PDB file of C-alpha atoms in Angstrom:
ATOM      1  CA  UNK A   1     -13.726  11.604  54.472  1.00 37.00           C
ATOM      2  CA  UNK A   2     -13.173   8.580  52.225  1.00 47.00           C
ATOM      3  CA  UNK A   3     -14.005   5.181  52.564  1.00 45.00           C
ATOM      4  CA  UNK A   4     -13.295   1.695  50.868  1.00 47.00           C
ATOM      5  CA  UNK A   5     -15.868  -0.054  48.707  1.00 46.00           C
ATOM      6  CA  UNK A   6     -16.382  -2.463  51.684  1.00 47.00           C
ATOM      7  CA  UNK A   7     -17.074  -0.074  54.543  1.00 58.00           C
ATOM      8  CA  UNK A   8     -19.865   1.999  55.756  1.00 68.00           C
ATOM      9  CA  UNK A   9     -21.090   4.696  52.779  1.00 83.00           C
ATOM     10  CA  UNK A  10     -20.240   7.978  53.572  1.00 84.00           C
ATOM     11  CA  UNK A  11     -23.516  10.301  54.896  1.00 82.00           C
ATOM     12  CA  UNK A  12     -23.918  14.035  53.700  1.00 79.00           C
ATOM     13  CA  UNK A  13     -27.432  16.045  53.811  1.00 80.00           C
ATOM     14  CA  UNK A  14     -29.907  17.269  50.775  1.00 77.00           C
ATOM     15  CA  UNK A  15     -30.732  20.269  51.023  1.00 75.00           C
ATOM     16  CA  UNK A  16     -33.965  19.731  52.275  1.00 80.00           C
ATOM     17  CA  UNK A  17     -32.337  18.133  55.638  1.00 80.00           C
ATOM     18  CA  UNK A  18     -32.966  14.544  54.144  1.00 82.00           C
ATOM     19  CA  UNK A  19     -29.817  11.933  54.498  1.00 86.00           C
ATOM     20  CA  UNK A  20     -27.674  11.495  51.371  1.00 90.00           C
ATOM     21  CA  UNK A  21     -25.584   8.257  51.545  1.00 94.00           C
ATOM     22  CA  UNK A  22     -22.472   7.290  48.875  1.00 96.00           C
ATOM     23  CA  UNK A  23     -18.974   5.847  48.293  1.00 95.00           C
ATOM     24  CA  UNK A  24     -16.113   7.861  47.751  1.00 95.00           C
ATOM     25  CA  UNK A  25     -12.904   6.146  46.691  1.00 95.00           C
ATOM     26  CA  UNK A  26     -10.025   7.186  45.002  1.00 96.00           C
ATOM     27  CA  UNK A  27      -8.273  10.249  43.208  1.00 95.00           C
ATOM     28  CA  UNK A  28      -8.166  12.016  39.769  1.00 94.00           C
ATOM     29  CA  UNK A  29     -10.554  13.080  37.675  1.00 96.00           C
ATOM     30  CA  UNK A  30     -14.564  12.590  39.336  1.00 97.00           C
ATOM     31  CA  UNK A  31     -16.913   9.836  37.707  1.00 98.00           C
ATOM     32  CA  UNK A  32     -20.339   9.624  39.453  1.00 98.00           C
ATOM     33  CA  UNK A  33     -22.568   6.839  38.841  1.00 98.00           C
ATOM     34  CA  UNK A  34     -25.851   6.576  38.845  1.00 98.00           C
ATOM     35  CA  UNK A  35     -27.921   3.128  39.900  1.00 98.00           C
ATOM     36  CA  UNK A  36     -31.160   2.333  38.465  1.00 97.00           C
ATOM     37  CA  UNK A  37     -34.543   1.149  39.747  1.00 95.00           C
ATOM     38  CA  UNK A  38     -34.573  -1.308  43.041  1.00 96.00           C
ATOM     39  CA  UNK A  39     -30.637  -0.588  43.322  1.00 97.00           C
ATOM     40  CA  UNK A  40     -28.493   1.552  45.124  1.00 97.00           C
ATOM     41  CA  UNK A  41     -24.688   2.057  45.887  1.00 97.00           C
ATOM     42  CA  UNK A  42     -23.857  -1.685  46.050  1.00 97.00           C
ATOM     43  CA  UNK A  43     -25.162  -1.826  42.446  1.00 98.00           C
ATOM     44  CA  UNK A  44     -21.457  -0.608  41.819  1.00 98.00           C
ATOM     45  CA  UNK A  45     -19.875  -3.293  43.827  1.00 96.00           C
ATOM     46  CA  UNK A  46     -17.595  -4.370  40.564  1.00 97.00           C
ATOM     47  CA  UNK A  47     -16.897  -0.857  39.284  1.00 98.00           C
ATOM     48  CA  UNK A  48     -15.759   1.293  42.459  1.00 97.00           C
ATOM     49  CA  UNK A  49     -12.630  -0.854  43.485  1.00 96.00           C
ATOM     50  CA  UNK A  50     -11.687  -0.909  39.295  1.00 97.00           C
ATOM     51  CA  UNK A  51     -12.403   2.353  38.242  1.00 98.00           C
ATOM     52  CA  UNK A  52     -11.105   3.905  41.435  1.00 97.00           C
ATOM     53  CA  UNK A  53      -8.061   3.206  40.772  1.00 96.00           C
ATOM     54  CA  UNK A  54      -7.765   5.976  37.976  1.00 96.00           C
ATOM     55  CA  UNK A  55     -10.874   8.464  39.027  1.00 97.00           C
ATOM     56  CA  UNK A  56     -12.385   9.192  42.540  1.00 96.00           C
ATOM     57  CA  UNK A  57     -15.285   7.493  41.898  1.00 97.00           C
ATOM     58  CA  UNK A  58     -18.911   8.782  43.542  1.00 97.00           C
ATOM     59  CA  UNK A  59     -21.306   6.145  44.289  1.00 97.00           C
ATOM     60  CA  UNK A  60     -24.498   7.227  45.866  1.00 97.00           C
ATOM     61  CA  UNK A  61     -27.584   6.119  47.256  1.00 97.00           C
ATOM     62  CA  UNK A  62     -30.891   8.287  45.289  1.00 96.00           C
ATOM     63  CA  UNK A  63     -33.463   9.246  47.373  1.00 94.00           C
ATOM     64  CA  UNK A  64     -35.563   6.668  49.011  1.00 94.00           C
ATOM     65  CA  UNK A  65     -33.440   4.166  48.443  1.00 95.00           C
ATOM     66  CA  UNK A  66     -30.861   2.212  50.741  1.00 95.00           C
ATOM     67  CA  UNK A  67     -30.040   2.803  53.413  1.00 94.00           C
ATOM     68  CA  UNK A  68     -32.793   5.623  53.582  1.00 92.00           C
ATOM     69  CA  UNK A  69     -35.610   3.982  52.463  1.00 89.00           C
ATOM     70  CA  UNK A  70     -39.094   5.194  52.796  1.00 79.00           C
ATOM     71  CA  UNK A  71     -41.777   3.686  54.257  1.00 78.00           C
ATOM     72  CA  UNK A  72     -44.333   5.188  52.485  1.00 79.00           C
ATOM     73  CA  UNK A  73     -44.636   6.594  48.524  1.00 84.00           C
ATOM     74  CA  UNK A  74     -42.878   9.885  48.383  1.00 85.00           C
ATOM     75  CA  UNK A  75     -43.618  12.741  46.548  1.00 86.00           C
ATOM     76  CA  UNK A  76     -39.788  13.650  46.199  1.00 89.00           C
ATOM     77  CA  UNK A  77     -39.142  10.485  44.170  1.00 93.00           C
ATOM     78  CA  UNK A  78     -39.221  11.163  40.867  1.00 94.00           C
ATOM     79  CA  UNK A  79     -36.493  11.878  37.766  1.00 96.00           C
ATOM     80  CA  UNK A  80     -35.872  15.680  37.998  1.00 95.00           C
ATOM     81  CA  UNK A  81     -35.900  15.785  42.276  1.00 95.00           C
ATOM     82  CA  UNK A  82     -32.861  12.898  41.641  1.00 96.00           C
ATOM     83  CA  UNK A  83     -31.149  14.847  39.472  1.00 97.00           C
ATOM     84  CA  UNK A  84     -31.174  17.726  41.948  1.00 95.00           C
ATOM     85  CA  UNK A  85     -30.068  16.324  44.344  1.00 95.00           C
ATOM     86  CA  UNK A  86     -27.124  15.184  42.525  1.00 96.00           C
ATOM     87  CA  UNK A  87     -26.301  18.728  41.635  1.00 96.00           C
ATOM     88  CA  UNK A  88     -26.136  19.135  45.305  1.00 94.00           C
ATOM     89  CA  UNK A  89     -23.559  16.697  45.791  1.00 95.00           C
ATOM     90  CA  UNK A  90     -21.566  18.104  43.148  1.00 96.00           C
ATOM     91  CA  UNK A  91     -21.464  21.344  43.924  1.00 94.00           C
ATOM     92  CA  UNK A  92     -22.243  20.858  48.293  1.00 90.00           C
ATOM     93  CA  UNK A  93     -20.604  17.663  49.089  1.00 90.00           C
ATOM     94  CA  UNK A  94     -18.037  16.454  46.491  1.00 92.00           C
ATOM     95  CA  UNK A  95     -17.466  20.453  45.508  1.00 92.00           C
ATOM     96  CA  UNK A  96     -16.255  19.838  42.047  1.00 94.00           C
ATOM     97  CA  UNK A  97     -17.119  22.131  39.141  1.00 94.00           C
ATOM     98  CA  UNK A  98     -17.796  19.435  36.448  1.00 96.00           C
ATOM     99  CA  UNK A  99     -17.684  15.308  36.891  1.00 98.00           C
ATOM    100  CA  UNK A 100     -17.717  12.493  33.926  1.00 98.00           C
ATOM    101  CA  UNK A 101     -21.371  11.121  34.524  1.00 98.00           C
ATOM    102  CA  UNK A 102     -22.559   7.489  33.909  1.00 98.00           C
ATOM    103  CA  UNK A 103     -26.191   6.245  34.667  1.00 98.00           C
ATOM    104  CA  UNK A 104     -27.416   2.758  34.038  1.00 98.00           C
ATOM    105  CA  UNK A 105     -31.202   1.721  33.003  1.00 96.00           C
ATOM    106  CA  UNK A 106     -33.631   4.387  35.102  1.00 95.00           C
ATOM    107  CA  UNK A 107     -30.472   5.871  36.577  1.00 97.00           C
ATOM    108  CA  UNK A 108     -29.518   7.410  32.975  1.00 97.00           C
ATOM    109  CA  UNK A 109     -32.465   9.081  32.464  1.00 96.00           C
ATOM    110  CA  UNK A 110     -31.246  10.987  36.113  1.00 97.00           C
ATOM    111  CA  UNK A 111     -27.579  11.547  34.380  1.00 98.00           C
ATOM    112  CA  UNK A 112     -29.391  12.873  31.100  1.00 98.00           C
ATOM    113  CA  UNK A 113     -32.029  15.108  32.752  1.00 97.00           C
ATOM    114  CA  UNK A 114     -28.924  16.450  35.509  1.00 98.00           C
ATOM    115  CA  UNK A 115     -26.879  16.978  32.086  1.00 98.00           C
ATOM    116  CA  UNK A 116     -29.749  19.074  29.955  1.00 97.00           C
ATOM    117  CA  UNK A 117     -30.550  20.794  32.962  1.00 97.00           C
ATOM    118  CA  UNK A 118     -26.770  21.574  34.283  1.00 97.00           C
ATOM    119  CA  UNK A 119     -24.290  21.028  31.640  1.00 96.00           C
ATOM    120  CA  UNK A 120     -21.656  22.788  32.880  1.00 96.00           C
ATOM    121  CA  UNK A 121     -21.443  20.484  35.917  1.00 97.00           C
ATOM    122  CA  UNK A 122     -20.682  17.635  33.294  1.00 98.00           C
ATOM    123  CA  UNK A 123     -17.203  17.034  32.001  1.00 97.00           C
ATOM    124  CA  UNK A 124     -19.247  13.769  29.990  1.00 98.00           C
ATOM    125  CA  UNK A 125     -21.897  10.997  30.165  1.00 98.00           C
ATOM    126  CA  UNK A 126     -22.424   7.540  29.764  1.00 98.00           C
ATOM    127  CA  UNK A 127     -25.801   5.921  29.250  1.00 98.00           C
ATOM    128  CA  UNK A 128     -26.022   2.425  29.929  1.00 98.00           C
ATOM    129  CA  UNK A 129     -28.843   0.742  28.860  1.00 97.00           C
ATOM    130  CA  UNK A 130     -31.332   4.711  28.997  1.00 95.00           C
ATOM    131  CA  UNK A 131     -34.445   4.147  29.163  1.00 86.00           C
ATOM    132  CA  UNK A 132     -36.566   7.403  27.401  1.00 84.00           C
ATOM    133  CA  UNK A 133     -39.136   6.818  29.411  1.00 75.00           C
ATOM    134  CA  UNK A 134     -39.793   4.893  32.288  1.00 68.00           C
ATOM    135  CA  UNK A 135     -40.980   0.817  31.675  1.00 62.00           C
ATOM    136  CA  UNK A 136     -44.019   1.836  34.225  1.00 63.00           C
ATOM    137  CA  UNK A 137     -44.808   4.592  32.060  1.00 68.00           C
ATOM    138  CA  UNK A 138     -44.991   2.243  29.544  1.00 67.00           C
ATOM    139  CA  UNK A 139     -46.793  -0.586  30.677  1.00 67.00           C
ATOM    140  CA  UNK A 140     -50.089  -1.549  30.128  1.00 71.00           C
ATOM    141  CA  UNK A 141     -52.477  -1.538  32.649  1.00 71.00           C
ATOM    142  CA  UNK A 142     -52.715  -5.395  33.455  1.00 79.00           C
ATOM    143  CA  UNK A 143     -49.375  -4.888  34.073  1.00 82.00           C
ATOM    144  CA  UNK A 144     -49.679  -2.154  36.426  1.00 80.00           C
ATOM    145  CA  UNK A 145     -52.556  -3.171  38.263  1.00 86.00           C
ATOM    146  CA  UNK A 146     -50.841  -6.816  38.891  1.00 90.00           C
ATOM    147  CA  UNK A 147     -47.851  -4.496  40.790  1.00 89.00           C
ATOM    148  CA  UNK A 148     -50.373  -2.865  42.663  1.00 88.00           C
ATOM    149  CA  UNK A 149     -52.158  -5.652  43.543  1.00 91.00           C
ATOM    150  CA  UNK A 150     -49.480  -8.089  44.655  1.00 91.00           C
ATOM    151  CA  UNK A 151     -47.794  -5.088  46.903  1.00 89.00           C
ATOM    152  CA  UNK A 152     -51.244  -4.108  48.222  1.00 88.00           C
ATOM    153  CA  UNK A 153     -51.190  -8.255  49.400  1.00 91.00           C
ATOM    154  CA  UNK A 154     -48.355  -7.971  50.445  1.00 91.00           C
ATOM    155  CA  UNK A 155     -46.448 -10.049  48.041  1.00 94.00           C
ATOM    156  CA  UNK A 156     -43.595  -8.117  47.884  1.00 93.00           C
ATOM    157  CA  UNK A 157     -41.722 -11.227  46.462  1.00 95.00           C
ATOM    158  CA  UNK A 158     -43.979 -11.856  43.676  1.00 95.00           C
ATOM    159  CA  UNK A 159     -44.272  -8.230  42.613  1.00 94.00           C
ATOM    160  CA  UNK A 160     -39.910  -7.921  42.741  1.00 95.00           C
ATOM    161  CA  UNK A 161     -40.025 -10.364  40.769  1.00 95.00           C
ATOM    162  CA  UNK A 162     -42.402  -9.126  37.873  1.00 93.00           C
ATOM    163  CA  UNK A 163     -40.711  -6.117  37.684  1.00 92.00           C
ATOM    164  CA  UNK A 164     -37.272  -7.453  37.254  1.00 93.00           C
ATOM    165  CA  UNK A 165     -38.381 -10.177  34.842  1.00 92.00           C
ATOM    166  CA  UNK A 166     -40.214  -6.948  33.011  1.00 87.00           C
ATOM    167  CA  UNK A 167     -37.026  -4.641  32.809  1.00 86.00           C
ATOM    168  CA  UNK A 168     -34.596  -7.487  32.077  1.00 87.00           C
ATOM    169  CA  UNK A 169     -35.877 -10.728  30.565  1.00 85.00           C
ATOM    170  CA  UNK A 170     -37.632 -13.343  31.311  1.00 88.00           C
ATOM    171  CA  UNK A 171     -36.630 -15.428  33.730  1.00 91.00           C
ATOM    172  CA  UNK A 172     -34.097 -13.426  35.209  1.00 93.00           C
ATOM    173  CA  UNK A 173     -35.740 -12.881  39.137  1.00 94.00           C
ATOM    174  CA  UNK A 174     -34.856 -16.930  39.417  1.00 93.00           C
ATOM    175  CA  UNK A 175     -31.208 -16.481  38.148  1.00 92.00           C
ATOM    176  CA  UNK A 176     -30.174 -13.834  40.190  1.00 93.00           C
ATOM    177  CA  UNK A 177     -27.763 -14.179  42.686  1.00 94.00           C
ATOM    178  CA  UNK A 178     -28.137 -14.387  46.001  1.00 96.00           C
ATOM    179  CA  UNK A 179     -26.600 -10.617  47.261  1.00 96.00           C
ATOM    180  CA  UNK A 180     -28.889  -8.941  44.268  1.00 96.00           C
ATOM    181  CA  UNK A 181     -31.630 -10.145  45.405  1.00 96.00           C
ATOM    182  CA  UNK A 182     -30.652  -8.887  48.837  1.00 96.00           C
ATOM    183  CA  UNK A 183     -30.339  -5.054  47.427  1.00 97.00           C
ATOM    184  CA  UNK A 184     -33.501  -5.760  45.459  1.00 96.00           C
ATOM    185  CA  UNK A 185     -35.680  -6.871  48.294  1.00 95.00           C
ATOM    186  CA  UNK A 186     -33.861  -3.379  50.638  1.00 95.00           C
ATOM    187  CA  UNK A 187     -35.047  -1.351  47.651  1.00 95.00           C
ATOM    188  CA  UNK A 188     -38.492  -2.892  47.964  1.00 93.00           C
ATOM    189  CA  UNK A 189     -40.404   0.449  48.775  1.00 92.00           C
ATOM    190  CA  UNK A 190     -39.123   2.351  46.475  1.00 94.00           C
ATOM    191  CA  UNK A 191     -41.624   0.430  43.906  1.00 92.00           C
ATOM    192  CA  UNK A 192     -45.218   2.054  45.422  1.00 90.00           C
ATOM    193  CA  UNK A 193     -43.079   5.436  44.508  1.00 91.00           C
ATOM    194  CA  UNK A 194     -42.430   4.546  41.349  1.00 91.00           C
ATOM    195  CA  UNK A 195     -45.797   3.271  40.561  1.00 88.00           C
ATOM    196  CA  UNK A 196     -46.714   6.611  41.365  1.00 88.00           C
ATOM    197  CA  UNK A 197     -43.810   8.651  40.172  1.00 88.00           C
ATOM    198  CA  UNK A 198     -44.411  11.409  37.582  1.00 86.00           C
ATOM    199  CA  UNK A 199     -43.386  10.184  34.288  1.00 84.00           C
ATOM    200  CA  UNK A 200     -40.054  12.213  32.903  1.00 88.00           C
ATOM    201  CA  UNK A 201     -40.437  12.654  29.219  1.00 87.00           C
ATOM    202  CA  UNK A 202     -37.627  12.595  26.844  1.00 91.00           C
ATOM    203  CA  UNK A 203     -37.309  15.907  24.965  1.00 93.00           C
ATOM    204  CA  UNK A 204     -35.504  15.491  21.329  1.00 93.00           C
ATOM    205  CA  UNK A 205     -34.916  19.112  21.242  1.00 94.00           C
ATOM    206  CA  UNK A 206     -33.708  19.525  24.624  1.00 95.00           C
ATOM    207  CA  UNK A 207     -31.065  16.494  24.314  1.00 96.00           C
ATOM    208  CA  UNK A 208     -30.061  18.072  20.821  1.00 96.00           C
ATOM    209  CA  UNK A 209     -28.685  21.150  22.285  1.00 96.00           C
ATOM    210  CA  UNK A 210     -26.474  19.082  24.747  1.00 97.00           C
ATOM    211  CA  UNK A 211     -23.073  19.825  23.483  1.00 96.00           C
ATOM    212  CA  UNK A 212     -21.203  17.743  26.343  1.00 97.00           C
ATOM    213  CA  UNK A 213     -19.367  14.025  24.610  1.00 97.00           C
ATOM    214  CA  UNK A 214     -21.416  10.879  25.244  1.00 98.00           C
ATOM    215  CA  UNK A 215     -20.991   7.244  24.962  1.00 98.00           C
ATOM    216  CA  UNK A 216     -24.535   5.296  24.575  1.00 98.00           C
ATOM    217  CA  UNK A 217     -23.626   1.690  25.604  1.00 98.00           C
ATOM    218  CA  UNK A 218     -26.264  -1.369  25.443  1.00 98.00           C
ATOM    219  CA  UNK A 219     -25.960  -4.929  26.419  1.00 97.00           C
ATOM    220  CA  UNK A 220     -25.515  -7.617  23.758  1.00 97.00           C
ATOM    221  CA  UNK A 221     -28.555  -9.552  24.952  1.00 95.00           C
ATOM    222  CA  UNK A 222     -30.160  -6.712  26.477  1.00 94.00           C
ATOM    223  CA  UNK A 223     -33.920  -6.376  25.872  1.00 92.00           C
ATOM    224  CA  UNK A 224     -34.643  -4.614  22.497  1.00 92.00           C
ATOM    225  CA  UNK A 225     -36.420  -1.740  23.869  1.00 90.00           C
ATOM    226  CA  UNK A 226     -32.678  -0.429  25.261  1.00 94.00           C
ATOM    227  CA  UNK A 227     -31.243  -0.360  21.761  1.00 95.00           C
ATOM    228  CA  UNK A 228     -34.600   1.213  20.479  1.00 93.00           C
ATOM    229  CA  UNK A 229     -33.881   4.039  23.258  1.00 94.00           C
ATOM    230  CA  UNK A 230     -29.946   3.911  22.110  1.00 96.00           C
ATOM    231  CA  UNK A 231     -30.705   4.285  18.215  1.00 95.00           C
ATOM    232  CA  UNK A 232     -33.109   7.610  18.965  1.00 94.00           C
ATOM    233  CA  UNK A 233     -30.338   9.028  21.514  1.00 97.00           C
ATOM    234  CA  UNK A 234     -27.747   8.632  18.360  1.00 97.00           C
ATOM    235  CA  UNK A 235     -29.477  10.727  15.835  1.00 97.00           C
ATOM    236  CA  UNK A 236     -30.162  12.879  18.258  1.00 97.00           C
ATOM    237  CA  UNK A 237     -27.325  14.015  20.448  1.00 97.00           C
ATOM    238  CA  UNK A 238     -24.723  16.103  18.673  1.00 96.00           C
ATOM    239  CA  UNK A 239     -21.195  14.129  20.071  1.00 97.00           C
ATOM    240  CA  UNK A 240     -21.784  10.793  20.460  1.00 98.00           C
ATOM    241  CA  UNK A 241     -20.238   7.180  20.317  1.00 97.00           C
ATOM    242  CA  UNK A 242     -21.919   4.002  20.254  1.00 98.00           C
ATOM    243  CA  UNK A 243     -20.986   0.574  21.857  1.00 98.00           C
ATOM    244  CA  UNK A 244     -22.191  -2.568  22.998  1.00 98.00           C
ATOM    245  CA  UNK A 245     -20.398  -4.557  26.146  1.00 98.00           C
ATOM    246  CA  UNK A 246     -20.478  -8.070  24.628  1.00 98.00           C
ATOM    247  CA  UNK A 247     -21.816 -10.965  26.826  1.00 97.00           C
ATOM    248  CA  UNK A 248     -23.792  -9.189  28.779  1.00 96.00           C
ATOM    249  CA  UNK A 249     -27.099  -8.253  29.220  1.00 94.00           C
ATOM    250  CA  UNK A 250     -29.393  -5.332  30.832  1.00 95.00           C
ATOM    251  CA  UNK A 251     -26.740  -5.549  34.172  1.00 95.00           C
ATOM    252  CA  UNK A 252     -23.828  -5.075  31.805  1.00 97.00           C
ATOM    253  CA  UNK A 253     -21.654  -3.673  34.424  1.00 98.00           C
ATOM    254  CA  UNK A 254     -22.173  -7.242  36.473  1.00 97.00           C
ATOM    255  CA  UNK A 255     -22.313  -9.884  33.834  1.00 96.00           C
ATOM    256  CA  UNK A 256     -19.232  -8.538  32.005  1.00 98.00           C
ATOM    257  CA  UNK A 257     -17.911  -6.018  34.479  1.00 98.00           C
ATOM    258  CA  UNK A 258     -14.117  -6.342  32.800  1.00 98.00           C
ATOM    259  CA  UNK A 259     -15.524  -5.351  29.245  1.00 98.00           C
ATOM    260  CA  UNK A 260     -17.624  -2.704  31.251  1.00 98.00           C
ATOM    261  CA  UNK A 261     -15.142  -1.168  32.959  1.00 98.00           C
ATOM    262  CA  UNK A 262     -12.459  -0.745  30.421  1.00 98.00           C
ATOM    263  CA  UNK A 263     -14.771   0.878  28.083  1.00 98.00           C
ATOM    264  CA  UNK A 264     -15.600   3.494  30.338  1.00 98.00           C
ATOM    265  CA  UNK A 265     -12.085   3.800  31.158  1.00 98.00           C
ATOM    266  CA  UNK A 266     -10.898   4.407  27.583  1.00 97.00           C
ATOM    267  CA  UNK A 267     -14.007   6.767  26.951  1.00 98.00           C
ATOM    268  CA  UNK A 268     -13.004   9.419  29.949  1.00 97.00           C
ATOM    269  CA  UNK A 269      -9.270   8.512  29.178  1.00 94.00           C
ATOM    270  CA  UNK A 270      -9.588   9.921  25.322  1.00 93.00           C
ATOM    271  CA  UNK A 271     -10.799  12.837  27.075  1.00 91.00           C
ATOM    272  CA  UNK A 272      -8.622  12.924  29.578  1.00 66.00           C
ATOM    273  CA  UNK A 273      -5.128  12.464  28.734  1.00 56.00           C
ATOM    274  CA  UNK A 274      -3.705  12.902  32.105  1.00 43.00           C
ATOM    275  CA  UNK A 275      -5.661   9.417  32.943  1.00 40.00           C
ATOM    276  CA  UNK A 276      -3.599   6.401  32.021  1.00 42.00           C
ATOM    277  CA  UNK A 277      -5.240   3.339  30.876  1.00 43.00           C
ATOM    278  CA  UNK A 278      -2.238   0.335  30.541  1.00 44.00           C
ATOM    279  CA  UNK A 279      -2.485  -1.542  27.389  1.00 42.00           C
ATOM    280  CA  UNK A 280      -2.099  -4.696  28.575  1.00 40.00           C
ATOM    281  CA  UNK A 281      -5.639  -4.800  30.255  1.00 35.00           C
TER     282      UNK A 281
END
C-alpha cells in the first residue's frame, strides 16, 4: 500500500509485535530517511513530495516516537535497537535487498550503525549533520540534571526547549515555527528515554572498513560540533564526499530544503544513472 505525503502513514509490525509507522511514496530506486531526536516522519515534510518524484522514498516513525509514543522510558530506545528495526523494514516490510540511506543529526548515527552492522542492505549513505556521539552523552551534568528536573516538574515546555536550543543554537526553541513545535511537543516522551538511553560509541575502526559511498553534509551555520563530527568521519571513511547546504543551519533539509534536496539527488543520481536529475533545477 502507498500513500501521499499528506495522508495517514502507512502501519507495519517490528518484530517484536510493536507498531512500525512510515510514508511510502513513489517509484525507482529506495532512499530511507532517518529523523533525529524529538522528530519523526513529518520531519520529512519538504523532502518526500521532492525526492519522490525520482526514488520511492521511506519515511518512518523510530521507535517510541509518533504516532507510537511511549508513556514511559523504554528500554528498546536506544541507537543499535533503531537500527534493527530498520533492517526489518528493509528486508520485512519494504523487501528490498539494498536502499540509499540518509540520517539527519541523532538519526545518522542510526543510518551509520544500520550501515557497519548490515552493509549489504546499503546501496549508500548520507549523514546530515552525524553526531558521534549523542549531545546527552556529552553534556555536563548541570545540564542533565536541569532536563531531569524540569520533566520531573513537569515542565515539559521548558525542558523542549533546552534541548533544542542545546542541539541547534541558541535561541532557536523561540523561532521555530508553529507545526515544529507541534512534532516536538508529540515527541515529548521520547526525552526521559533518551536521558536514559545507552550511549552508542563511534568506532574509527569499525566505520573504516565501511566500503559503501557516502556524502557527509553539514549546515553552513550549523553548530561547530557537527563539522567537528564531519571532519573525523572524512579521514576516516574510505569513499567519501564532503558538502555543506548553504543557508542553512542544523535543520538543513527545512531552512534550505531546495539546496537539500538536489544534493541528495545528484549524490544517488552519480550512482545511479538510470535516475534522471533535469538540469534546469
Amino acid at each position: 500500500m502507498r500513500v501521499s505525503a499528506s495522508a495517514l502513514p502507512v502501519q507495519a509490525n517490528y518484530l517484536d509485535g510493536q507498531p512500525l509507522s512510515f510514508l511510502d511514496e513513489g517509484d525507482g530506486p529506495v532512499l530511507l530517511l532517518v529523523h533525529g531526536s524529538l522528530c519523526d516522519l513529518r520531519y520529512w515534510r519538504w523532502q518526500v513530495p521532492s525526492l519522490s518524484k525520482r526514488f520511492r522514498v521511506i519515511a518512518p516513525s523510530l521507535r517510541c516516537y509518533w504516532p507510537h509514543t511511549a508513556d514511559a522510558p523504554s528500554g528498546l530506545f536506544n541507537v543499535r535497537q533503531h537500527a534493527s528495526d530498520l533492517a526489518h523494514l528493509i528486508d520485512d516490510v519494504v523487501g528490498v535487498e539494498s536502499v540509499h540511506l540518509l540520517g539527519h543529526s541523532r538519526g545518522a548515527q542510526v543510518a551509520l550503525e544500520l550501515a557497519q552492522s548490515r552493509p549489504e542492505s546499503v546501496s549508500s549513505l548520507i549523514l546530515a549533520d552525524p553526531a558521534l556521539q549523542s549531545m546527552l552523552a556529552r553534556a555536563d551534568g548541570m545540564f542533565l540534571a536541569s532536563l531531569r528536573w524540569k520533566l520531573a516538574d513537569d515542565d515539559v515546555e521548558g525542558a523542549l526547549a533546552e534541548f533544542i536550543d542545546a542541539v541547534n543554537g541558541e535561541d532557536t526553541w523561540r523561532r521555530m515555527t508553529g507545526w515544529f513545535k507541534e512534532m516536538v511537543r508529540d515527541n515529548a516522551a521520547t526525552l526521559a528515554s533518551q536521558l536514559s538511553e545507552p550511549e552508542w560509541e563511534f568506532d574509527e575502526a569499525r566505520a573504516g572498513n565501511l566500503q559503501v559511498p557516502v556524502l557527509l553534509l553539514g549546515g553552513e551555520f550549523s553548530p561547530a560540533r557537527y563539522a567537528k563530527a564531519i571532519d573525523v568521519l572524512e579521514k576516516t571513511l574510505p569513499r567519501v564526499q564532503r558538502d555543506v547546504i548553504p543557508r542553512a543551519a542544523h535543520g538543513m533539509n527545512l531552512g534550505n530544503a531546495p539546496a537539500f534536496n538536489k544534493r541528495v539527488e545528484r549524490f544517488i543520481s552519480e550512482l545511479q544513472p538510470m535516475v534522471q536529475v533535469p538540469n534546469d533545477r
